[in-house]
Coordinates of C-alpha atoms in Angstrom, one line a residue:
M1 CA -38.6 -44.2 -13.3
K2 CA -41.3 -46.9 -13.7
P3 CA -40.5 -50.3 -12.3
K4 CA -40.6 -53.2 -14.7
P5 CA -44.1 -54.8 -14.7
N6 CA -43.0 -58.0 -13.0
C7 CA -41.2 -56.2 -10.1
I8 CA -42.4 -55.0 -6.8
P9 CA -43.4 -51.4 -7.2
T10 CA -40.9 -48.8 -6.2
M11 CA -41.9 -47.1 -2.9
E12 CA -40.5 -44.6 -0.5
L13 CA -38.8 -46.0 2.6
S14 CA -38.0 -43.5 5.3
T15 CA -38.1 -43.2 9.0
S16 CA -40.8 -44.7 11.2
P17 CA -43.7 -45.2 11.0
R18 CA -43.7 -44.7 7.2
R19 CA -40.7 -46.9 6.8
T20 CA -42.2 -49.6 9.0
Q21 CA -45.4 -49.6 7.0
A22 CA -43.4 -49.9 3.7
L23 CA -41.4 -52.8 5.0
E24 CA -44.6 -54.5 6.0
I25 CA -45.9 -54.1 2.5
I26 CA -42.8 -55.7 1.0
S27 CA -43.1 -58.6 3.5
V28 CA -46.8 -59.2 2.7
F29 CA -46.0 -59.1 -1.1
V30 CA -43.2 -61.7 -0.7
V31 CA -45.5 -63.9 1.4
L32 CA -48.3 -63.7 -1.2
V33 CA -45.9 -64.6 -4.0
L34 CA -44.6 -67.7 -2.1
L35 CA -48.1 -68.7 -1.2
S36 CA -49.3 -68.4 -4.8
T37 CA -46.6 -70.6 -6.1
S38 CA -46.9 -73.2 -3.2
N39 CA -50.3 -74.3 -4.5
V40 CA -49.0 -75.5 -7.9
D41 CA -48.9 -79.2 -8.4
G42 CA -46.3 -79.9 -11.1
R43 CA -47.6 -83.5 -11.7
K44 CA -51.1 -82.2 -12.6
A45 CA -50.3 -78.9 -14.2
R46 CA -51.2 -78.6 -17.9
I47 CA -48.2 -78.3 -20.1
L48 CA -48.5 -75.4 -22.5
D49 CA -48.7 -76.4 -26.2
G50 CA -46.3 -73.7 -27.1
F51 CA -45.2 -70.1 -26.6
D52 CA -42.8 -67.5 -27.8
Y53 CA -40.1 -65.7 -25.9
P54 CA -37.3 -63.2 -26.6
A55 CA -33.7 -64.4 -26.3
I56 CA -30.3 -63.9 -27.9
S57 CA -30.4 -67.3 -29.5
C58 CA -33.1 -69.7 -30.5
R59 CA -33.0 -73.6 -30.4
A60 CA -33.8 -76.4 -32.8
H61 CA -34.5 -79.1 -30.1
S62 CA -36.7 -79.1 -27.0
A63 CA -37.5 -81.2 -24.0
L64 CA -39.5 -81.2 -20.8
L65 CA -38.0 -81.9 -17.4
T66 CA -40.8 -84.4 -16.8
D67 CA -39.5 -86.4 -19.8
F68 CA -36.5 -87.3 -17.6
G69 CA -38.4 -88.2 -14.4
G70 CA -38.9 -84.8 -12.9
V71 CA -41.5 -84.5 -10.2
G72 CA -42.6 -81.1 -9.1
D73 CA -44.1 -81.9 -5.7
G74 CA -41.6 -79.8 -3.7
N75 CA -40.3 -83.0 -1.9
T76 CA -38.8 -85.3 -4.6
S77 CA -35.2 -84.5 -5.6
N78 CA -34.9 -83.6 -9.2
T79 CA -31.1 -83.3 -9.3
E80 CA -30.7 -86.4 -11.4
A81 CA -33.6 -85.4 -13.7
F82 CA -31.9 -82.1 -14.5
R83 CA -28.5 -83.7 -15.0
A84 CA -30.0 -86.4 -17.3
A85 CA -32.0 -83.9 -19.3
I86 CA -29.0 -81.6 -19.9
N87 CA -26.7 -84.5 -20.6
Y88 CA -29.1 -85.8 -23.3
L89 CA -29.6 -82.3 -24.8
S90 CA -25.9 -81.7 -25.0
Q91 CA -25.7 -83.9 -28.1
F92 CA -27.4 -81.1 -30.0
E93 CA -24.7 -78.5 -29.3
S94 CA -23.7 -78.5 -32.9
D95 CA -27.1 -79.3 -34.3
G96 CA -29.1 -76.1 -33.7
G97 CA -28.9 -76.2 -29.9
S98 CA -31.5 -77.2 -27.4
Q99 CA -33.9 -75.9 -24.7
L100 CA -35.2 -77.5 -21.5
F101 CA -38.6 -76.4 -20.3
V102 CA -39.4 -76.5 -16.6
P103 CA -43.2 -76.6 -16.3
P104 CA -45.3 -75.5 -13.3
G105 CA -44.4 -77.1 -10.1
R106 CA -42.0 -76.9 -7.2
W107 CA -38.8 -78.6 -8.3
L108 CA -36.5 -79.5 -5.5
T109 CA -32.9 -79.9 -6.8
G110 CA -29.2 -79.8 -6.0
S111 CA -26.6 -78.3 -8.3
F112 CA -26.5 -79.1 -12.0
N113 CA -24.3 -78.0 -14.8
L114 CA -25.3 -76.4 -18.1
T115 CA -24.1 -77.1 -21.6
S116 CA -23.4 -74.9 -24.7
H117 CA -26.0 -73.6 -27.2
F118 CA -28.6 -74.3 -24.5
T119 CA -31.6 -72.5 -23.0
L120 CA -33.1 -73.2 -19.6
Y121 CA -36.7 -71.9 -19.5
L122 CA -38.8 -71.6 -16.3
H123 CA -42.6 -71.3 -16.6
K124 CA -44.1 -68.5 -14.5
D125 CA -45.4 -71.0 -12.0
A126 CA -42.2 -73.0 -11.9
V127 CA -40.2 -72.8 -8.7
L128 CA -36.7 -74.3 -8.4
L129 CA -36.1 -75.1 -4.7
A130 CA -32.4 -75.5 -3.8
S131 CA -31.8 -78.7 -1.9
Q132 CA -30.8 -78.4 1.7
D133 CA -29.0 -81.7 1.6
V134 CA -25.3 -80.8 1.6
N135 CA -24.5 -84.0 -0.3
E136 CA -26.1 -82.5 -3.4
W137 CA -23.6 -79.6 -3.4
P138 CA -20.2 -80.8 -4.6
V139 CA -17.1 -78.9 -3.4
I140 CA -15.0 -77.3 -6.1
E141 CA -11.7 -75.4 -6.2
P142 CA -11.5 -71.8 -5.2
L143 CA -11.4 -69.2 -7.9
P144 CA -7.8 -68.7 -9.0
S145 CA -8.1 -64.9 -8.8
Y146 CA -9.2 -65.2 -5.2
G147 CA -6.9 -67.9 -3.9
R148 CA -9.4 -69.1 -1.4
G149 CA -13.1 -69.1 -0.6
R150 CA -14.8 -66.0 0.6
D151 CA -16.3 -67.7 3.7
A152 CA -13.5 -70.1 4.5
A153 CA -10.1 -71.1 3.3
G154 CA -10.0 -73.7 0.6
G155 CA -12.8 -74.8 -1.6
R156 CA -16.4 -73.7 -2.2
Y157 CA -19.7 -75.4 -2.7
I158 CA -20.7 -75.4 -6.4
S159 CA -23.5 -73.0 -7.4
L160 CA -27.0 -74.2 -7.9
I161 CA -27.0 -73.5 -11.6
F162 CA -23.4 -73.8 -12.8
G163 CA -21.5 -73.7 -16.1
T164 CA -17.9 -73.4 -17.2
N165 CA -16.2 -73.1 -20.7
L166 CA -19.6 -72.6 -22.4
T167 CA -20.8 -70.7 -25.4
D168 CA -24.3 -69.3 -26.0
V169 CA -26.2 -70.0 -22.9
V170 CA -29.6 -68.6 -21.9
I171 CA -31.3 -68.9 -18.5
T172 CA -34.7 -67.3 -18.7
G173 CA -38.4 -67.7 -18.2
E174 CA -41.7 -66.1 -17.7
N175 CA -40.6 -64.7 -14.4
G176 CA -40.2 -68.2 -12.9
T177 CA -38.6 -68.4 -9.5
I178 CA -35.4 -69.8 -8.1
D179 CA -35.5 -70.1 -4.4
G180 CA -32.1 -70.7 -2.7
Q181 CA -33.7 -71.6 0.7
G182 CA -30.7 -69.9 2.2
A183 CA -31.7 -69.6 5.9
P184 CA -29.7 -72.7 7.0
W185 CA -26.6 -71.4 5.2
W186 CA -27.0 -68.0 6.8
E187 CA -27.2 -69.6 10.2
K188 CA -24.1 -71.7 9.6
F189 CA -22.3 -68.6 8.5
H190 CA -23.2 -66.6 11.6
K191 CA -22.3 -69.6 13.8
G192 CA -18.9 -70.0 12.1
E193 CA -19.8 -73.6 11.1
L194 CA -18.9 -73.4 7.4
N195 CA -15.9 -75.5 6.2
Y196 CA -16.4 -74.2 2.6
T197 CA -17.8 -71.1 1.0
R198 CA -21.6 -71.0 0.5
P199 CA -23.0 -71.7 -2.9
Y200 CA -24.4 -69.0 -5.2
L201 CA -27.6 -69.3 -7.2
I202 CA -26.1 -68.9 -10.7
E203 CA -22.4 -68.9 -11.6
I204 CA -21.1 -69.0 -15.2
M205 CA -17.3 -69.2 -15.7
Y206 CA -14.9 -68.9 -18.6
S207 CA -17.9 -68.5 -21.0
D208 CA -19.1 -66.3 -23.8
N209 CA -22.5 -65.1 -25.0
I210 CA -24.6 -65.5 -21.8
E211 CA -28.1 -64.3 -21.1
I212 CA -29.8 -64.4 -17.7
S213 CA -33.2 -62.8 -17.9
N214 CA -36.8 -62.6 -16.7
L215 CA -36.5 -64.6 -13.5
T216 CA -37.1 -64.0 -9.8
L217 CA -34.3 -65.1 -7.4
V218 CA -35.1 -65.3 -3.7
N219 CA -33.2 -66.3 -0.6
S220 CA -29.8 -67.1 -2.1
P221 CA -27.3 -68.7 0.3
S222 CA -24.8 -66.0 -0.7
W223 CA -24.3 -64.1 -4.0
N224 CA -27.2 -64.4 -6.5
V225 CA -25.7 -64.0 -10.0
H226 CA -22.0 -64.3 -10.6
P227 CA -20.6 -64.2 -14.1
V228 CA -16.8 -64.7 -13.8
Y229 CA -14.0 -64.8 -16.4
S230 CA -16.6 -64.4 -19.1
S231 CA -17.5 -62.0 -22.0
N232 CA -20.7 -60.8 -23.7
V233 CA -23.0 -61.2 -20.8
I234 CA -26.6 -59.8 -20.5
V235 CA -28.5 -59.8 -17.2
Q236 CA -31.9 -58.3 -17.8
G237 CA -35.3 -58.2 -16.1
I238 CA -34.2 -59.9 -13.0
T239 CA -35.9 -59.5 -9.6
I240 CA -33.8 -60.4 -6.6
I241 CA -35.2 -60.6 -3.1
A242 CA -33.4 -61.4 0.1
P243 CA -33.9 -60.3 3.8
V244 CA -31.9 -57.1 4.2
T245 CA -30.1 -58.7 7.2
S246 CA -29.0 -61.8 5.2
P247 CA -25.2 -62.1 5.0
N248 CA -23.5 -61.5 1.6
T249 CA -26.6 -61.9 -0.5
D250 CA -25.2 -59.6 -3.3
G251 CA -27.4 -59.2 -6.2
I252 CA -25.3 -59.3 -9.4
N253 CA -21.5 -59.5 -9.3
P254 CA -19.7 -59.2 -12.7
D255 CA -16.2 -60.5 -11.9
S256 CA -13.3 -60.3 -14.4
C257 CA -15.8 -59.9 -17.2
T258 CA -15.7 -58.0 -20.5
N259 CA -18.7 -56.5 -22.3
T260 CA -21.5 -56.9 -19.8
R261 CA -25.0 -55.3 -19.8
I262 CA -27.2 -55.2 -16.6
E263 CA -30.5 -53.6 -17.1
D264 CA -34.1 -53.4 -15.8
C265 CA -33.5 -55.2 -12.5
Y266 CA -35.1 -54.8 -9.1
I267 CA -33.0 -55.9 -6.1
V268 CA -33.6 -56.0 -2.3
S269 CA -30.5 -57.3 -0.8
G270 CA -28.5 -57.9 2.4
D271 CA -25.4 -56.7 0.6
D272 CA -24.4 -54.7 -2.5
C273 CA -27.1 -54.8 -5.2
V274 CA -24.4 -54.8 -7.9
A275 CA -20.8 -55.4 -6.9
V276 CA -18.1 -55.1 -9.6
K277 CA -15.1 -57.3 -9.0
S278 CA -11.8 -58.6 -10.5
G279 CA -9.9 -60.7 -8.0
W280 CA -8.4 -60.4 -4.5
D281 CA -4.9 -59.1 -3.6
E282 CA -1.9 -61.1 -4.9
Y283 CA -4.2 -63.7 -6.5
G284 CA -6.1 -61.1 -8.5
I285 CA -2.9 -59.3 -9.5
A286 CA -1.4 -62.5 -10.8
F287 CA -4.5 -63.6 -12.6
G288 CA -4.7 -60.1 -14.2
M289 CA -8.2 -60.2 -15.8
P290 CA -10.1 -56.9 -15.4
T291 CA -13.8 -56.2 -15.5
K292 CA -14.3 -53.6 -18.3
Q293 CA -17.0 -52.4 -20.7
L294 CA -19.8 -52.7 -18.2
V295 CA -23.2 -51.0 -18.7
I296 CA -25.7 -50.7 -15.7
R297 CA -29.0 -49.1 -16.4
R298 CA -32.6 -48.9 -15.0
L299 CA -31.6 -50.5 -11.7
T300 CA -33.8 -50.1 -8.6
C301 CA -32.1 -51.1 -5.3
I302 CA -33.0 -51.4 -1.6
S303 CA -30.0 -52.3 0.6
P304 CA -30.0 -50.6 4.0
F305 CA -26.5 -51.9 5.0
S306 CA -24.6 -51.8 1.7
A307 CA -24.2 -50.1 -1.6
V308 CA -26.4 -49.8 -4.7
I309 CA -23.3 -50.1 -6.9
A310 CA -20.0 -51.1 -5.4
L311 CA -16.7 -51.2 -7.2
G312 CA -14.5 -53.7 -5.3
S313 CA -13.3 -54.4 -2.8
E314 CA -11.9 -57.4 -4.7
M315 CA -10.6 -55.3 -7.7
S316 CA -7.0 -56.4 -8.0
G317 CA -7.3 -57.3 -11.7
G318 CA -8.7 -53.8 -12.5
I319 CA -12.0 -52.2 -13.2
Q320 CA -12.4 -49.9 -16.2
D321 CA -15.1 -48.3 -18.3
V322 CA -18.2 -48.7 -16.2
R323 CA -21.3 -46.7 -17.3
A324 CA -24.3 -46.5 -15.0
E325 CA -27.4 -44.5 -15.6
D326 CA -31.1 -44.2 -14.6
I327 CA -30.5 -45.7 -11.2
V328 CA -33.0 -45.6 -8.3
A329 CA -31.7 -46.1 -4.8
I330 CA -34.1 -46.4 -1.8
N331 CA -33.2 -46.8 1.9
S332 CA -29.6 -47.9 1.1
E333 CA -26.3 -47.2 2.9
S334 CA -24.6 -45.6 -0.1
G335 CA -25.4 -44.9 -3.8
V336 CA -22.0 -45.6 -5.3
R337 CA -19.1 -47.0 -3.3
I338 CA -15.5 -47.6 -4.2
K339 CA -13.8 -50.1 -1.9
T340 CA -10.1 -50.9 -1.9
A341 CA -7.0 -51.0 0.3
V342 CA -3.2 -51.2 0.5
G343 CA -2.3 -54.6 -1.0
R344 CA -5.1 -54.7 -3.5
G345 CA -3.0 -53.2 -6.4
G346 CA -5.1 -53.0 -9.6
Y347 CA -7.1 -50.0 -10.6
V348 CA -10.6 -48.4 -10.8
K349 CA -10.8 -45.9 -13.6
D350 CA -13.1 -44.4 -16.2
I351 CA -16.2 -44.7 -14.1
Y352 CA -19.3 -42.8 -15.2
V353 CA -22.6 -42.4 -13.3
R354 CA -25.5 -40.2 -14.3
G355 CA -29.3 -39.9 -13.8
M356 CA -29.4 -41.3 -10.3
T357 CA -32.2 -40.7 -7.9
M358 CA -31.7 -41.6 -4.2
E359 CA -34.1 -41.5 -1.2
T360 CA -33.2 -42.2 2.4
M361 CA -29.5 -42.8 2.3
K362 CA -26.6 -42.8 4.8
W363 CA -24.1 -41.6 2.1
A364 CA -24.7 -40.6 -1.5
F365 CA -21.0 -41.2 -2.4
W366 CA -18.5 -43.3 -0.5
M367 CA -14.9 -44.1 -1.3
T368 CA -12.9 -46.3 1.0
G369 CA -9.1 -46.7 0.8
N370 CA -8.8 -48.8 4.0
Y371 CA -11.1 -51.7 3.3
G372 CA -9.2 -54.1 5.4
S373 CA -10.1 -57.7 4.5
H374 CA -7.3 -59.7 2.8
A375 CA -7.2 -63.2 1.3
D376 CA -4.2 -64.0 3.6
N377 CA -1.1 -62.4 5.0
N378 CA 0.9 -62.7 1.8
Y379 CA -0.4 -59.6 0.1
D380 CA 2.1 -57.1 -1.1
P381 CA 2.0 -53.9 1.1
N382 CA 3.6 -52.0 -1.8
A383 CA 0.7 -53.0 -4.1
L384 CA -1.2 -49.7 -4.2
P385 CA -4.5 -49.3 -6.1
S386 CA -4.9 -46.6 -8.7
I387 CA -8.3 -44.8 -8.5
Q388 CA -8.8 -42.2 -11.2
N389 CA -11.3 -40.5 -13.5
I390 CA -14.5 -41.0 -11.4
N391 CA -17.5 -39.1 -12.8
Y392 CA -20.9 -38.4 -11.1
R393 CA -23.4 -36.1 -12.6
D394 CA -27.2 -35.3 -12.8
I395 CA -28.1 -36.8 -9.4
V396 CA -30.8 -35.9 -6.9
A397 CA -30.8 -37.4 -3.3
D398 CA -33.3 -36.8 -0.5
N399 CA -33.2 -37.5 3.2
V400 CA -29.5 -38.2 3.3
T401 CA -27.5 -38.4 6.5
M402 CA -24.2 -37.4 4.9
A403 CA -23.4 -36.2 1.4
A404 CA -20.1 -38.0 0.9
R405 CA -17.3 -39.7 2.7
L406 CA -14.3 -39.8 0.4
E407 CA -11.1 -41.4 1.9
G408 CA -8.2 -42.1 -0.4
I409 CA -4.8 -43.6 0.7
S410 CA -2.0 -41.5 2.1
G411 CA 0.6 -41.2 -0.5
D412 CA -1.7 -42.7 -3.1
P413 CA -4.6 -40.2 -3.5
F414 CA -7.7 -40.9 -5.6
T415 CA -7.6 -38.5 -8.4
G416 CA -9.7 -37.1 -11.3
I417 CA -12.9 -37.1 -9.3
C418 CA -15.6 -35.0 -11.0
I419 CA -19.1 -34.3 -9.5
S420 CA -21.5 -32.0 -11.3
N421 CA -25.2 -31.0 -11.2
V422 CA -25.9 -32.9 -8.0
T423 CA -28.4 -31.9 -5.3
I424 CA -28.4 -33.6 -2.0
N425 CA -31.1 -32.7 0.5
L426 CA -29.9 -33.6 4.0
A427 CA -32.1 -35.4 6.6
T428 CA -33.0 -33.7 9.8
N429 CA -30.5 -35.9 11.7
S430 CA -27.7 -35.2 9.2
K431 CA -24.1 -34.7 10.1
K432 CA -23.0 -31.2 10.8
V433 CA -20.2 -31.6 8.2
P434 CA -21.9 -33.0 5.1
W435 CA -18.6 -33.8 3.2
T436 CA -15.4 -35.4 4.5
C437 CA -12.5 -35.7 2.1
T438 CA -9.0 -37.0 2.6
D439 CA -6.4 -37.9 0.0
V440 CA -8.6 -37.2 -2.9
A441 CA -8.4 -34.6 -5.8
G442 CA -10.9 -33.4 -8.4
I443 CA -13.4 -30.8 -9.3
S444 CA -17.1 -30.0 -8.8
S445 CA -19.7 -27.8 -10.4
G446 CA -23.3 -27.1 -9.4
V447 CA -23.2 -29.3 -6.3
V448 CA -25.4 -28.7 -3.2
P449 CA -24.3 -28.7 -0.4
P450 CA -20.9 -27.4 -1.5
P451 CA -18.3 -30.1 -1.5
C452 CA -15.0 -30.1 0.4
N453 CA -12.1 -27.9 -0.7
L454 CA -10.3 -30.8 -2.3
L455 CA -13.1 -30.7 -5.0
P456 CA -13.1 -27.0 -5.8
D457 CA -16.2 -25.5 -7.5
Q458 CA -15.6 -24.7 -11.2
G459 CA -18.6 -22.4 -11.4
S460 CA -22.1 -22.9 -12.9
E461 CA -20.8 -22.4 -16.4
N462 CA -19.1 -25.8 -16.1
I463 CA -22.1 -27.7 -14.9
A464 CA -21.8 -29.9 -18.0
A465 CA -18.5 -31.3 -16.7
C466 CA -18.1 -35.0 -15.9
N467 CA -19.1 -36.0 -19.4
F468 CA -20.8 -39.3 -19.9
P469 CA -19.4 -41.3 -22.9
T470 CA -21.4 -40.8 -26.2
D471 CA -20.2 -43.9 -27.9
S472 CA -21.9 -47.3 -27.5
L473 CA -20.2 -50.4 -26.1
P474 CA -20.3 -53.6 -28.2
I475 CA -22.8 -55.3 -25.8
D476 CA -25.4 -52.6 -26.6
N477 CA -25.4 -54.0 -30.2
V478 CA -26.6 -57.4 -29.1
K479 CA -30.3 -57.8 -30.1
F480 CA -32.9 -60.3 -28.9
Q481 CA -34.9 -62.4 -31.4
M482 CA -38.3 -64.1 -30.9
C483 CA -37.9 -67.8 -30.2
S484 CA -40.5 -70.5 -29.8
Y485 CA -41.1 -73.6 -27.8
R486 CA -43.5 -76.2 -29.2
S487 CA -44.5 -79.3 -27.3
K488 CA -43.6 -82.6 -29.0
Y489 CA -47.1 -83.8 -27.9
L490 CA -48.9 -81.6 -30.4

């Protein structure tokens, strides 16, 4: 698979010294990117007369951040400039919508809220720098499907770019950069000094018709992209970079969302590259909003300590109809992981993965029924998750320590597992037993090395088992149109 043009090229990461060399290449690349953007002076940069760009919606009204006092010197706070600009543009919600252009420069800012029928566009040499002044990060209530923050009980810092109860929002650019400057947040997390949950880079709640595309996100304090309680969401052409040891810097986390499309993204992360969620224990069960109708395609991921695609562990509202294809996994802990536990309730069902290529993995497949973290001690021990109809096919993996670790729940087995046309080449230091299976049931066909007895081989004539759906989801029918920005100074 070819990486998208504005991404770091895919490369093989394996054991030393080759792995060390590759990691050095990645580090040099990131440094060069940051150095190249640091020399841009937003006050002197020429504002483009106009340009065209693809988006799900076009706008009738335009404005520049500098029209509202924005200063792109990397030191001046632009929080009020962003807020004033968006407040002004909100008057055009019912009059053709509006777009805010962020020109070249380094734009220091705290959190700001979006409006409906609105586009935020970042020039290729624009860098949003997340403020490190905690006073520019208001604290908001925890998500109702979680009951508390992920880092600490109680509230959470609002995300850098935030929106709730919106319709028709586009966050895009010419691969402009959003830098979360997350190191101080990571340090506070490790020291146990957080009173509230760390902010995310982008969070959109209770919204419909959302596009997040053609951006580079680096050094998020925690999760990068978090659409939650939303529908008709497209995340496309995003590059996400975080140190692989940074805590909880998940890439893209669709959470209680319907009709979502994630495609053409490159992610290097300290946690799961894509984590599919729907609420935590009794809070997620009560809220009852599943994630369903999710497409993931053409994703490249490096995550040495986590999964390329994770389902859960917060899945108490349910996860259904996930379709992942054309996935490249490099130097990651596991290719696909299902995470759940007693007390979660909910379900993970109708999961389809095909066309996955993996290189240097700990596990190709991992299912965990004893993922122990709980929101509090009030979870229901009788709330058992239902895991069924899990399908993996047409997969090749090289340099793998262990083919699979599949662990259901005693008295609540994971059922309907189907694995076909899969070749896993084990590493020289691989485990003597390549598969471990407990409390699972299913079938296999054309799998090397042979799976455990709980997944009996159906013979080569059934290698086409584990069928991938042939119908299209509604989100695949959403088309982009060519939009324009024209300077009012023409």
